Coordinates of C-alpha atoms in Angstrom, one line a residue:
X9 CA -55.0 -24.3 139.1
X10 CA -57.9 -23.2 141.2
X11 CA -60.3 -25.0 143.2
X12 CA -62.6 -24.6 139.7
X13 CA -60.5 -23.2 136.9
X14 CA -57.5 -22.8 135.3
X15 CA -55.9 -19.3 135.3
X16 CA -53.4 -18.6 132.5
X17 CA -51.2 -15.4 132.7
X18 CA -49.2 -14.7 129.5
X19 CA -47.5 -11.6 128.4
X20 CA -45.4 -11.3 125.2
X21 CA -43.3 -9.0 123.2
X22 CA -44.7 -7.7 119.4
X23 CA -44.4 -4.7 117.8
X24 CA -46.7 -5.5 115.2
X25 CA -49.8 -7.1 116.4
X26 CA -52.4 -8.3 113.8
X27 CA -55.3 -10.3 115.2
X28 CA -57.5 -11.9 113.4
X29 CA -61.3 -12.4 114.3
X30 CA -62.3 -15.5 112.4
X31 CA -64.2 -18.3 114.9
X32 CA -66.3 -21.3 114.9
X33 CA -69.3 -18.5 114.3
X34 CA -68.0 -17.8 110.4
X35 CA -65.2 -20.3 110.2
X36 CA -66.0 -22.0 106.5
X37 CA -63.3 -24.5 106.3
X38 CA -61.6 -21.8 103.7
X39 CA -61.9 -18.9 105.7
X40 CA -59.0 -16.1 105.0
X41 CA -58.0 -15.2 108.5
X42 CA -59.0 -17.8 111.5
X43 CA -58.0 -16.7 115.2
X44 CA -55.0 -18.9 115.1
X45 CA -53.7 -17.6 111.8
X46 CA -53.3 -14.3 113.3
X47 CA -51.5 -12.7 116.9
X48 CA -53.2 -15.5 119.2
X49 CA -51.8 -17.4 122.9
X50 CA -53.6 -20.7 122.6
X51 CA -54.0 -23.1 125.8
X52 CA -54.1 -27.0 125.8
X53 CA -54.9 -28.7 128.8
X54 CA -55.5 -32.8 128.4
X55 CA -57.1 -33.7 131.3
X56 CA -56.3 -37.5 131.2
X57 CA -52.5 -38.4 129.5
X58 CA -54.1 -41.6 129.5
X59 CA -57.2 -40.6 126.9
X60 CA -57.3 -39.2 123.8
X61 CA -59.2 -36.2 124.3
X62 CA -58.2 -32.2 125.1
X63 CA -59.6 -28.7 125.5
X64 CA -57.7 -26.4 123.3
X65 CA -58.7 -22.5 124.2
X66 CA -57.7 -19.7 121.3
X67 CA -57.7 -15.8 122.5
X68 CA -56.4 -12.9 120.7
X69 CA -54.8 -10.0 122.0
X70 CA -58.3 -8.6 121.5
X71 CA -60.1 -11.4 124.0
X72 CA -61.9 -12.9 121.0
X73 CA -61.7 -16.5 122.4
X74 CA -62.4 -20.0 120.4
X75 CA -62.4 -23.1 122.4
X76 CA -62.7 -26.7 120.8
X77 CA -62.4 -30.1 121.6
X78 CA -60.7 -32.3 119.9
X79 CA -59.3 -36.3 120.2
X80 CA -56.7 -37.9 119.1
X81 CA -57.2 -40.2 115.7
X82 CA -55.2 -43.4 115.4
X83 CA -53.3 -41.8 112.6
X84 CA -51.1 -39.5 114.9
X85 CA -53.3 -36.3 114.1
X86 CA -56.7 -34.8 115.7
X87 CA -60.0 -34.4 114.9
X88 CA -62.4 -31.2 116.2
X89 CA -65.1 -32.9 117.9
X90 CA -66.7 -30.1 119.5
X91 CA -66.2 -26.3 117.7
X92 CA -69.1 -24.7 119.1
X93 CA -68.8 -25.0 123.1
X94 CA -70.4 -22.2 124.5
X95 CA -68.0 -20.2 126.5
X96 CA -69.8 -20.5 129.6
X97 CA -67.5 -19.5 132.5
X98 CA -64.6 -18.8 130.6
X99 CA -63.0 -15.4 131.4
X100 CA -60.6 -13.8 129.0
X101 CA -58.9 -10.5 129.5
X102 CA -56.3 -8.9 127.4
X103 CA -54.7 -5.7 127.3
X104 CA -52.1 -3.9 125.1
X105 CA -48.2 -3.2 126.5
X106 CA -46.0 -0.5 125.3
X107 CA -44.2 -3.3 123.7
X108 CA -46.6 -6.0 123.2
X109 CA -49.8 -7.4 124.3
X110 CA -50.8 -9.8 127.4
X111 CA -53.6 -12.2 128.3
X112 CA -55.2 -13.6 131.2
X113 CA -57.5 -16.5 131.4
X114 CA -60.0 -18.2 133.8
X115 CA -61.1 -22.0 132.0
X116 CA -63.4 -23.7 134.3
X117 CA -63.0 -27.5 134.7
X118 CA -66.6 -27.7 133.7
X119 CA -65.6 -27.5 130.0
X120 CA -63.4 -29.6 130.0
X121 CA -63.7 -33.4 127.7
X122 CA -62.8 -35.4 131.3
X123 CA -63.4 -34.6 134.8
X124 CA -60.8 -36.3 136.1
X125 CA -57.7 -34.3 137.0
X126 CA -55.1 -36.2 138.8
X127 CA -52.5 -36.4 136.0
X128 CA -53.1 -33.9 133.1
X129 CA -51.2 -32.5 130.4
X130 CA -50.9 -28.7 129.0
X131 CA -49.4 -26.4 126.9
X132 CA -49.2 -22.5 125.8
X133 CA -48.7 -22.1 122.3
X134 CA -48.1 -18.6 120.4
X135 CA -49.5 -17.7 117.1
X136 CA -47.9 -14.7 115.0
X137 CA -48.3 -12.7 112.4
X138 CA -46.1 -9.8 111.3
X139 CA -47.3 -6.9 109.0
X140 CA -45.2 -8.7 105.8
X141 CA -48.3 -11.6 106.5
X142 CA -45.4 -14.0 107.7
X143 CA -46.8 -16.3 110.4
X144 CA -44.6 -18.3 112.8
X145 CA -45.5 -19.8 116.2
X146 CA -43.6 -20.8 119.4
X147 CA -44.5 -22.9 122.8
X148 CA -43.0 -22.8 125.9
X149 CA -41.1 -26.2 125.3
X150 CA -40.0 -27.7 122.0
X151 CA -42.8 -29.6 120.0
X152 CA -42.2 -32.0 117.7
X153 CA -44.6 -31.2 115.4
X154 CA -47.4 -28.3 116.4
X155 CA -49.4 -27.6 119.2
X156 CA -51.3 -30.1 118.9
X157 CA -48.4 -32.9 119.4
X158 CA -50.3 -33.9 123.0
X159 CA -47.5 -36.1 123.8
X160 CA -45.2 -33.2 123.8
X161 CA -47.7 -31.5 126.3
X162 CA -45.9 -30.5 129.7
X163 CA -47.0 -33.4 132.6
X164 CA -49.0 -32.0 135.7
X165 CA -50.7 -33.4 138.8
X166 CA -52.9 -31.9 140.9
X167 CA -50.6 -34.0 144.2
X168 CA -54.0 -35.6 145.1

């Protein structure tokens, strides 16, 4: 955490790295190959554990970023409540390893649902693809369900 941002560092290990370029921009509901669906680190940050709403941010390994909003529904799931933030002040590069692909990340507070960040939530989550078009995905901590399982989300505080 900066005085303004998050910064997200993540470096991973793939031999086969397929990203896919699909965003709010062309996403159709059906579309074949969404950001997500492909080689893709995506970030979580719930700024209140105590409200129901989150930032996600989606970048592939070629900086293509999506970010969203989203809140929790009393059903357990979440809704998108905002697919089209502009990406104003977010910072994404990536670069290619010899045996993989790593991303760094500047998300300013600005964009996120609430402004108050005493006691936050987060999580990095890790989309794959191989070249047989299997997709599996991993987060730094065991989920319950997927990435969007906010009550999985690792607990922070900013010690203000």
């Amino acid at each position: 955490i900066g005085e303004n941002a998050f910064y997200v560092a993540f470096c991973c290990q793939d031999r086969d790295i397929i990203p896919f370029s699909v965003t709010h921009e062309t996403f159709s509901g059906k579309a074949p190959q969404p950001v997500y669906e492909g080689d893709a680190l995506e970030f979580f940050v719930r700024p209140d554990r105590k409200k129901k709403n989150y930032l996600e941010v989606q970048v592939n390994p070629d900086a293509l970023l999506w970010p969203l909003r989203h809140k929790l529904d009393p059903f357990g799931s979440w809704q998108v409540t905002d697919s089209k933030i502009k990406k104003h002040g977010i910072i994404a590069a990536t670069s290619r390893t010899a045996d993989g692909y790593q991303v760094e990340m500047r998300i300013p507070f600005a964009l996120l649902p609430e402004k108050n960040l005493k006691d936050f939530s987060f999580m990095l989550f890790r989309t794959h693809r191989n070249n047989a078009g299997k997709n599996w995905s991993s987060a730094v901590c065991p989920l319950l369900y997927n990435a969007h399982n906010v009550y999985g989300f690792i607990p922070a505080n900013t010690g203000e």
